[in-house]
Short mmCIF file of C-alpha atoms in Angstrom, two decimals:
data_model
loop_
_atom_site.label_atom_id
_atom_site.label_comp_id
_atom_site.label_asym_id
_atom_site.label_seq_id
_atom_site.Cartn_x
_atom_site.Cartn_y
_atom_site.Cartn_z
CA MET A 1 90.08 114.09 135.23
CA ALA A 2 91.49 114.31 131.68
CA ALA A 3 91.82 117.52 131.31
CA ARG A 4 94.01 117.17 134.92
CA LEU A 5 96.04 114.75 133.56
CA LEU A 6 96.76 116.63 130.74
CA LEU A 7 97.82 119.99 132.42
CA ARG A 8 99.69 118.04 135.52
CA SER A 9 101.25 115.81 132.04
CA GLY A 10 102.01 119.28 130.52
CA LEU A 11 103.45 120.98 133.49
CA ARG A 12 105.94 118.36 133.96
CA ALA A 13 107.07 118.58 130.41
CA VAL A 14 107.03 122.27 129.79
CA THR A 15 109.15 121.78 133.67
CA THR A 16 111.25 118.70 133.48
CA CYS A 17 115.26 119.00 131.15
CA ARG A 18 114.02 116.48 128.21
CA ALA A 19 117.38 116.67 126.18
CA VAL A 20 115.87 115.21 123.20
CA ARG A 21 119.17 115.76 120.67
CA ALA A 22 121.03 113.68 123.84
CA PRO A 23 121.92 110.64 123.73
CA ALA A 24 119.81 107.27 124.39
CA LEU A 25 122.48 106.51 126.92
CA SER A 26 121.65 109.17 128.86
CA ARG A 27 118.20 107.64 129.37
CA SER A 28 118.48 104.87 132.09
CA MET A 29 115.27 102.83 133.35
CA ALA A 30 115.93 104.76 136.67
CA ALA A 31 115.38 108.13 134.37
CA GLY A 32 111.62 107.77 132.77
CA GLY A 33 111.31 103.75 133.93
CA ILE A 34 111.35 102.83 129.78
CA PRO A 35 114.64 101.04 128.46
CA THR A 36 117.09 101.56 125.35
CA ASP A 37 118.38 99.62 122.95
CA GLU A 38 121.29 99.39 125.07
CA GLU A 39 119.36 98.26 127.91
CA GLN A 40 117.26 95.76 126.74
CA ALA A 41 118.62 94.67 123.35
CA THR A 42 118.97 91.19 122.93
CA GLY A 43 119.97 88.62 120.91
CA LEU A 44 121.08 88.94 116.98
CA GLU A 45 120.03 92.63 117.25
CA LYS A 46 122.01 93.15 120.35
CA VAL A 47 124.79 91.43 118.97
CA ILE A 48 123.80 93.74 114.66
CA MET A 49 123.49 97.25 117.09
CA LYS A 50 126.99 96.41 118.60
CA ALA A 51 128.51 95.92 114.87
CA MET A 52 126.48 99.04 114.04
CA LYS A 53 128.26 101.20 116.85
CA GLU A 54 131.34 100.52 116.11
CA GLY A 55 130.95 100.80 111.98
CA LYS A 56 131.38 97.54 111.03
CA ASP A 57 128.93 95.78 109.27
CA PRO A 58 128.90 91.35 109.65
CA TYR A 59 125.15 90.70 107.91
CA SER A 60 125.92 92.53 104.95
CA MET A 61 122.65 94.67 105.97
CA MET A 62 124.63 97.95 103.78
CA LYS A 63 125.45 98.56 100.11
CA PRO A 64 128.70 96.75 99.44
CA LYS A 65 131.51 99.05 99.26
CA SER A 66 132.88 100.20 95.43
CA TYR A 67 135.72 99.99 94.28
CA ALA A 68 137.22 101.23 90.71
CA GLY A 69 137.45 97.33 89.73
CA SER A 70 141.11 97.64 88.19
CA LYS A 71 143.80 95.36 88.30
CA SER A 72 145.10 97.29 91.06
CA ASP A 73 142.15 98.23 92.89
CA PRO A 74 139.65 94.60 92.95
CA HIS A 75 135.99 95.07 93.78
CA LEU A 76 136.45 92.47 96.99
CA VAL A 77 133.28 90.17 97.39
CA PRO A 78 133.32 88.72 101.03
CA SER A 79 131.95 85.39 100.99
CA ILE A 80 131.31 82.57 104.08
CA THR A 81 132.94 79.45 101.60
CA ASN A 82 134.74 79.28 98.74
CA LYS A 83 133.34 80.40 95.46
CA ARG A 84 130.45 82.75 94.73
CA VAL A 85 127.82 84.06 92.55
CA VAL A 86 128.89 87.46 91.27
CA GLY A 87 126.31 89.30 88.95
CA CYS A 88 128.09 92.58 87.54
CA ILE A 89 126.10 95.57 86.04
CA CYS A 90 128.68 96.53 83.55
CA GLU A 91 127.27 100.29 83.28
CA GLU A 92 125.37 102.35 85.30
CA ASP A 93 121.32 100.83 83.99
CA ASN A 94 122.90 98.14 81.58
CA THR A 95 119.25 95.94 82.82
CA ALA A 96 121.09 92.74 81.33
CA ILE A 97 123.70 91.43 84.95
CA ILE A 98 126.41 89.32 83.47
CA TRP A 99 126.43 86.92 86.71
CA PHE A 100 128.99 83.79 87.57
CA TRP A 101 131.20 81.84 89.88
CA LEU A 102 133.93 83.83 91.80
CA HIS A 103 135.81 81.19 93.17
CA GLU A 104 138.82 81.68 96.13
CA GLY A 105 141.73 82.40 94.70
CA GLU A 106 143.18 84.60 91.66
CA PRO A 107 140.42 87.98 90.72
CA GLN A 108 138.80 86.81 87.48
CA ARG A 109 137.46 89.39 85.47
CA CYS A 110 133.94 89.72 84.32
CA PRO A 111 132.92 87.96 80.79
CA SER A 112 131.53 91.26 79.69
CA CYS A 113 133.32 94.67 80.66
CA GLY A 114 136.58 93.03 82.50
CA ALA A 115 136.01 94.20 85.72
CA HIS A 116 138.45 92.59 88.71
CA TYR A 117 136.37 90.61 91.38
CA LYS A 118 138.64 89.19 94.20
CA LEU A 119 136.78 86.68 96.57
CA VAL A 120 137.69 87.52 100.29
CA PRO A 121 136.66 84.73 102.58
CA HIS A 122 135.12 85.46 105.61
CA ASN A 123 133.66 83.42 109.36
CA LEU A 124 130.70 83.04 109.52
CA PRO A 125 129.55 85.34 111.96
CA HIS A 126 128.40 84.40 115.71
CA MET B 1 121.59 81.48 117.88
CA ALA B 2 121.71 79.82 114.37
CA HIS B 3 124.90 80.41 112.15
CA GLN B 4 123.36 82.74 108.79
CA ALA B 5 125.45 85.52 107.45
CA HIS B 6 121.74 87.55 106.67
CA ALA B 7 120.13 89.85 109.07
CA TYR B 8 116.97 87.99 108.40
CA HIS B 9 114.82 86.20 110.12
CA MET B 10 114.38 82.31 109.29
CA VAL B 11 111.14 81.14 111.13
CA ASP B 12 111.20 77.78 113.82
CA PRO B 13 108.30 75.24 112.30
CA SER B 14 105.01 76.80 113.98
CA PRO B 15 101.39 75.06 113.59
CA TRP B 16 99.50 78.28 114.10
CA PRO B 17 99.17 78.50 110.26
CA LEU B 18 97.86 75.30 110.27
CA THR B 19 95.87 75.80 112.84
CA GLY B 20 94.73 79.36 111.22
CA ALA B 21 93.35 77.68 108.47
CA VAL B 22 91.32 74.87 110.26
CA SER B 23 89.99 77.95 111.37
CA ALA B 24 88.77 79.64 108.36
CA LEU B 25 87.65 76.37 107.30
CA LEU B 26 85.24 75.19 110.39
CA MET B 27 83.52 79.34 110.03
CA THR B 28 83.05 79.32 106.71
CA SER B 29 81.19 75.87 106.08
CA GLY B 30 80.22 76.14 109.97
CA LEU B 31 78.20 79.25 108.58
CA ALA B 32 76.13 77.59 105.57
CA ILE B 33 75.78 74.76 108.35
CA TRP B 34 73.82 77.26 110.50
CA MET B 35 72.26 78.70 107.79
CA HIS B 36 70.68 75.43 106.89
CA PHE B 37 70.54 73.26 109.47
CA HIS B 38 70.14 75.80 112.74
CA SER B 39 73.37 74.88 114.22
CA THR B 40 76.17 76.98 115.26
CA THR B 41 78.51 74.21 117.04
CA LEU B 42 80.88 74.38 114.17
CA MET B 43 81.35 77.93 113.63
CA SER B 44 81.88 78.20 116.76
CA LEU B 45 84.87 75.31 116.94
CA GLY B 46 85.83 78.01 114.26
CA LEU B 47 85.49 81.24 115.91
CA VAL B 48 87.36 79.80 119.24
CA LEU B 49 89.96 77.48 117.17
CA LEU B 50 90.66 80.87 115.10
CA LEU B 51 90.57 83.24 119.19
CA LEU B 52 93.17 80.89 119.98
CA THR B 53 95.65 80.87 117.45
CA MET B 54 95.31 84.54 117.39
CA TYR B 55 96.66 84.24 120.82
CA GLN B 56 98.99 81.93 120.47
CA TRP B 57 100.55 83.72 117.03
CA TRP B 58 101.53 86.47 118.16
CA ARG B 59 102.13 85.37 121.78
CA ASP B 60 105.23 83.40 119.19
CA ILE B 61 106.01 86.67 117.75
CA ILE B 62 106.20 88.60 121.06
CA ARG B 63 108.90 86.33 121.64
CA GLU B 64 110.76 85.94 118.84
CA GLY B 65 110.97 89.98 118.77
CA THR B 66 111.70 91.18 122.21
CA PHE B 67 113.17 88.51 123.98
CA GLN B 68 115.15 85.72 121.13
CA GLY B 69 115.71 89.73 119.74
CA HIS B 70 114.81 88.33 116.01
CA HIS B 71 113.39 91.40 115.03
CA THR B 72 116.65 93.29 113.51
CA PRO B 73 116.49 96.40 111.19
CA PRO B 74 115.87 94.39 107.89
CA VAL B 75 112.88 92.57 110.43
CA GLN B 76 111.31 94.80 111.56
CA LYS B 77 111.43 97.14 107.86
CA GLY B 78 109.54 93.67 106.57
CA LEU B 79 107.02 93.88 109.33
CA ARG B 80 106.45 97.98 108.33
CA TYR B 81 105.84 96.95 104.83
CA GLY B 82 103.38 94.20 106.07
CA MET B 83 101.24 96.56 108.41
CA ILE B 84 101.58 99.36 105.32
CA LEU B 85 100.29 96.78 102.91
CA PHE B 86 97.48 95.05 105.25
CA ILE B 87 96.44 98.77 106.12
CA THR B 88 96.22 99.32 102.44
CA SER B 89 94.05 96.52 102.22
CA GLU B 90 91.31 97.69 104.52
CA VAL B 91 91.02 100.92 103.15
CA PHE B 92 89.66 99.27 99.94
CA PHE B 93 87.74 97.50 102.22
CA PHE B 94 85.84 100.23 103.13
CA LEU B 95 86.41 101.95 99.77
CA GLY B 96 83.97 99.13 98.22
CA PHE B 97 81.15 100.05 100.99
CA PHE B 98 81.48 104.44 100.99
CA TRP B 99 81.06 103.09 96.58
CA ALA B 100 78.02 101.82 98.22
CA PHE B 101 76.82 104.04 99.57
CA TYR B 102 77.04 106.95 96.88
CA HIS B 103 75.88 104.39 94.38
CA SER B 104 73.22 104.62 95.93
CA SER B 105 72.40 107.98 96.98
CA LEU B 106 73.81 110.26 94.24
CA ALA B 107 71.13 109.12 91.89
CA PRO B 108 67.91 107.24 94.27
CA THR B 109 65.76 105.11 92.33
CA PRO B 110 62.34 106.19 92.36
CA GLU B 111 61.02 102.99 95.34
CA LEU B 112 63.03 105.66 97.18
CA GLY B 113 61.08 108.82 96.32
CA GLY B 114 64.15 109.88 94.60
CA CYS B 115 65.48 111.87 97.00
CA TRP B 116 68.18 110.47 99.28
CA PRO B 117 67.79 110.55 102.31
CA PRO B 118 64.88 107.78 101.30
CA THR B 119 61.05 108.41 101.46
CA GLY B 120 60.39 107.28 104.96
CA ILE B 121 63.80 107.80 106.81
CA THR B 122 64.26 109.80 109.44
CA THR B 123 68.20 110.19 109.75
CA LEU B 124 70.02 110.80 112.75
CA ASN B 125 71.72 114.31 113.55
CA PRO B 126 74.68 114.74 112.35
CA PHE B 127 75.58 117.62 114.99
CA GLU B 128 74.33 115.07 118.41
CA VAL B 129 76.35 112.14 119.17
CA PRO B 130 77.39 111.74 115.37
CA LEU B 131 79.71 115.20 116.81
CA LEU B 132 80.77 113.33 119.79
CA ASN B 133 82.21 110.60 118.57
CA THR B 134 83.84 112.85 115.96
CA ALA B 135 85.59 114.19 119.14
CA VAL B 136 86.55 111.27 121.20
CA LEU B 137 88.19 109.42 118.05
CA LEU B 138 89.89 112.84 117.46
CA ALA B 139 90.62 113.23 121.02
CA SER B 140 91.97 109.56 121.44
CA GLY B 141 93.65 110.50 117.75
CA VAL B 142 96.02 113.01 120.18
CA THR B 143 96.64 111.05 123.41
CA VAL B 144 97.86 107.71 121.28
CA THR B 145 100.22 110.33 119.52
CA TRP B 146 100.79 111.92 123.45
CA ALA B 147 101.63 108.19 124.04
CA HIS B 148 104.27 107.86 121.24
CA HIS B 149 106.06 111.05 121.96
CA SER B 150 106.21 109.43 125.59
CA ILE B 151 107.50 106.42 124.64
CA MET B 152 110.21 107.97 122.66
CA GLU B 153 111.38 109.99 125.72
CA GLY B 154 111.76 107.19 127.29
CA GLN B 155 108.24 108.08 130.29
CA ARG B 156 106.64 105.45 131.58
CA LYS B 157 104.31 106.86 133.69
CA GLN B 158 103.39 109.77 130.89
CA ALA B 159 102.91 106.20 128.02
CA LEU B 160 100.71 104.52 130.41
CA GLN B 161 98.57 107.02 130.85
CA SER B 162 98.32 107.47 127.57
CA LEU B 163 97.63 104.48 126.76
CA ALA B 164 94.77 103.32 128.66
CA LEU B 165 92.89 106.95 127.96
CA THR B 166 93.59 106.31 123.74
CA ILE B 167 91.28 102.87 125.08
CA LEU B 168 89.51 104.19 127.43
CA LEU B 169 88.15 106.81 124.82
CA GLY B 170 87.75 103.81 122.02
CA PHE B 171 85.68 101.94 124.70
CA TYR B 172 83.58 105.31 125.61
CA PHE B 173 83.09 105.92 120.83
CA THR B 174 81.55 102.12 120.97
CA ALA B 175 79.58 102.18 123.61
CA LEU B 176 78.04 105.61 122.85
CA GLN B 177 77.91 103.96 118.58
CA ALA B 178 75.69 100.73 120.60
CA MET B 179 73.56 102.65 122.35
CA GLU B 180 72.90 104.88 118.36
CA TYR B 181 72.70 101.66 117.40
CA TYR B 182 69.91 100.29 119.85
CA GLU B 183 68.20 103.86 119.98
CA ALA B 184 67.96 104.80 115.83
CA PRO B 185 64.67 104.92 114.07
CA PHE B 186 65.73 102.66 111.35
CA THR B 187 66.85 99.21 110.70
CA ILE B 188 69.27 97.31 107.98
CA ALA B 189 66.08 96.34 106.75
CA ASP B 190 65.13 99.73 105.58
CA GLY B 191 66.14 99.61 102.12
CA VAL B 192 69.51 100.70 100.61
CA TYR B 193 69.59 103.35 103.40
CA GLY B 194 69.72 100.99 106.06
CA SER B 195 71.63 98.68 103.69
CA THR B 196 74.63 101.01 103.85
CA PHE B 197 74.83 102.23 106.88
CA PHE B 198 74.48 99.70 109.20
CA VAL B 199 77.33 97.80 107.10
CA ALA B 200 79.25 100.24 106.48
CA THR B 201 79.69 102.15 109.93
CA GLY B 202 79.26 98.02 111.38
CA PHE B 203 82.29 97.35 109.92
CA HIS B 204 83.85 100.56 111.30
CA GLY B 205 82.71 99.88 115.08
CA LEU B 206 84.10 96.28 114.56
CA HIS B 207 87.75 97.78 112.80
CA VAL B 208 87.41 99.96 116.52
CA ILE B 209 86.98 97.02 118.51
CA ILE B 210 89.73 95.33 116.66
CA GLY B 211 91.98 98.67 117.23
CA SER B 212 90.89 98.42 120.72
CA THR B 213 92.13 95.26 121.76
CA PHE B 214 95.12 95.86 119.76
CA LEU B 215 96.04 98.80 121.24
CA THR B 216 95.35 96.38 124.98
CA VAL B 217 98.00 94.19 123.79
CA CYS B 218 99.97 96.89 123.86
CA LEU B 219 99.34 98.53 127.48
CA LEU B 220 99.82 95.42 128.76
CA ARG B 221 103.02 94.60 126.59
CA GLN B 222 104.24 98.24 128.23
CA MET B 223 103.11 97.81 131.56
CA LEU B 224 105.60 94.63 131.69
CA HIS B 225 108.51 96.23 129.49
CA HIS B 226 108.52 94.73 126.25
CA PHE B 227 108.98 99.06 124.65
CA THR B 228 112.15 100.42 124.34
CA SER B 229 112.50 104.16 123.08
CA GLU B 230 113.98 102.90 119.84
CA HIS B 231 112.56 99.59 118.98
CA HIS B 232 108.66 99.98 119.78
CA PHE B 233 107.09 98.76 116.38
CA GLY B 234 104.51 96.56 117.59
CA PHE B 235 102.61 99.83 119.82
CA GLU B 236 103.72 102.37 116.10
CA ALA B 237 101.60 99.25 114.65
CA ALA B 238 98.83 99.73 116.44
CA ALA B 239 99.20 103.92 116.77
CA TRP B 240 98.90 103.38 112.27
CA TYR B 241 95.69 101.35 112.65
CA TRP B 242 94.05 103.68 114.75
CA HIS B 243 94.71 106.43 113.01
CA PHE B 244 93.75 104.56 109.70
CA VAL B 245 89.72 103.63 112.01
CA ASP B 246 89.93 107.64 112.74
CA VAL B 247 90.06 108.59 109.43
CA VAL B 248 87.83 105.58 108.16
CA TRP B 249 85.03 107.00 110.71
CA LEU B 250 85.87 110.82 109.37
CA PHE B 251 84.74 110.07 105.38
CA LEU B 252 82.64 107.65 107.36
CA TYR B 253 80.56 111.08 109.28
CA ILE B 254 81.20 113.12 106.24
CA SER B 255 79.59 111.31 103.96
CA ILE B 256 76.67 109.36 105.20
CA TYR B 257 75.73 111.56 108.35
CA TRP B 258 76.22 114.38 107.24
CA TRP B 259 76.37 114.30 103.56
CA GLY B 260 73.65 111.91 103.47
CA SER B 261 71.20 113.44 106.48
#
């Protein structure tokens, strides 16, 4: 019985058009019977999924963007309050991290390497 | 929904860790009571509490992930790490029993007749039921992979069929092994051969039952449309566990059934 099932499924698999590289949007409940995240995701998972599709990262899942750290191109530090702790790794592979509070307003400089940091107030993502 | 700036899941307070700890206490002390005073009440109470804890805790996780959407990408990554670490710990668990087997079988003592299998032990023919068991588990590894691909490709009927087939193969293995245990010409009390054989294969059988249960839960969830074609980690975790069970059997078969016969 298993062999017949396997053969039948194999035949179906070979003959049906399985567009494996097609975007998930083309598959729906009606097509194969298993929903996609697009159809069924909910809550925070759905919010993040939608944001990621637009190229946004409201929940800071990705690495922060790279800036030069100069006066004209300071590191932009998002914050949901008016201050945030910054840890500066002045040179690559440095093991001593320079920690300091970054306050709202004028950009501050790292006490060790002088890189510029500016706090950018954000609203809490909902 | 909680107002947070991160993608992680701050879990709501839950009584299940406490009930789980209490059940562990009742089962262990109950085991001691059983051994000294012949009463299984305390241990059974602990077991019931354990089953209730597992059911309700995992039910809550399903609610949080599937129905409330708390299982964001970083949360799922953490769950993956967790399952991998758990399976790794189980690998070490079995490593101990293989160590015991090889310790006794590579240098058999004079009490055993200086040989392995020990004098007086009639081993099972590795090319009879044990070989069938190997084929059954390998086939179940194929069907569980088939089920995974079916889910990823959005094929509901195939997913249900292949997953059900995997579970049936698991039951077939358990039934065959139970029959082997009943018919075996030696017991756990038959020296170090009996001890190593039944403890190693016995724990493996327990893990087959656990794996089959996990897969059955996945089958029920798939029937209830919990899984999506992209997000179905519960199923992946069950499949990983099932492959682990299969690999342990292969080592058991080669070491104990074949080399050890």
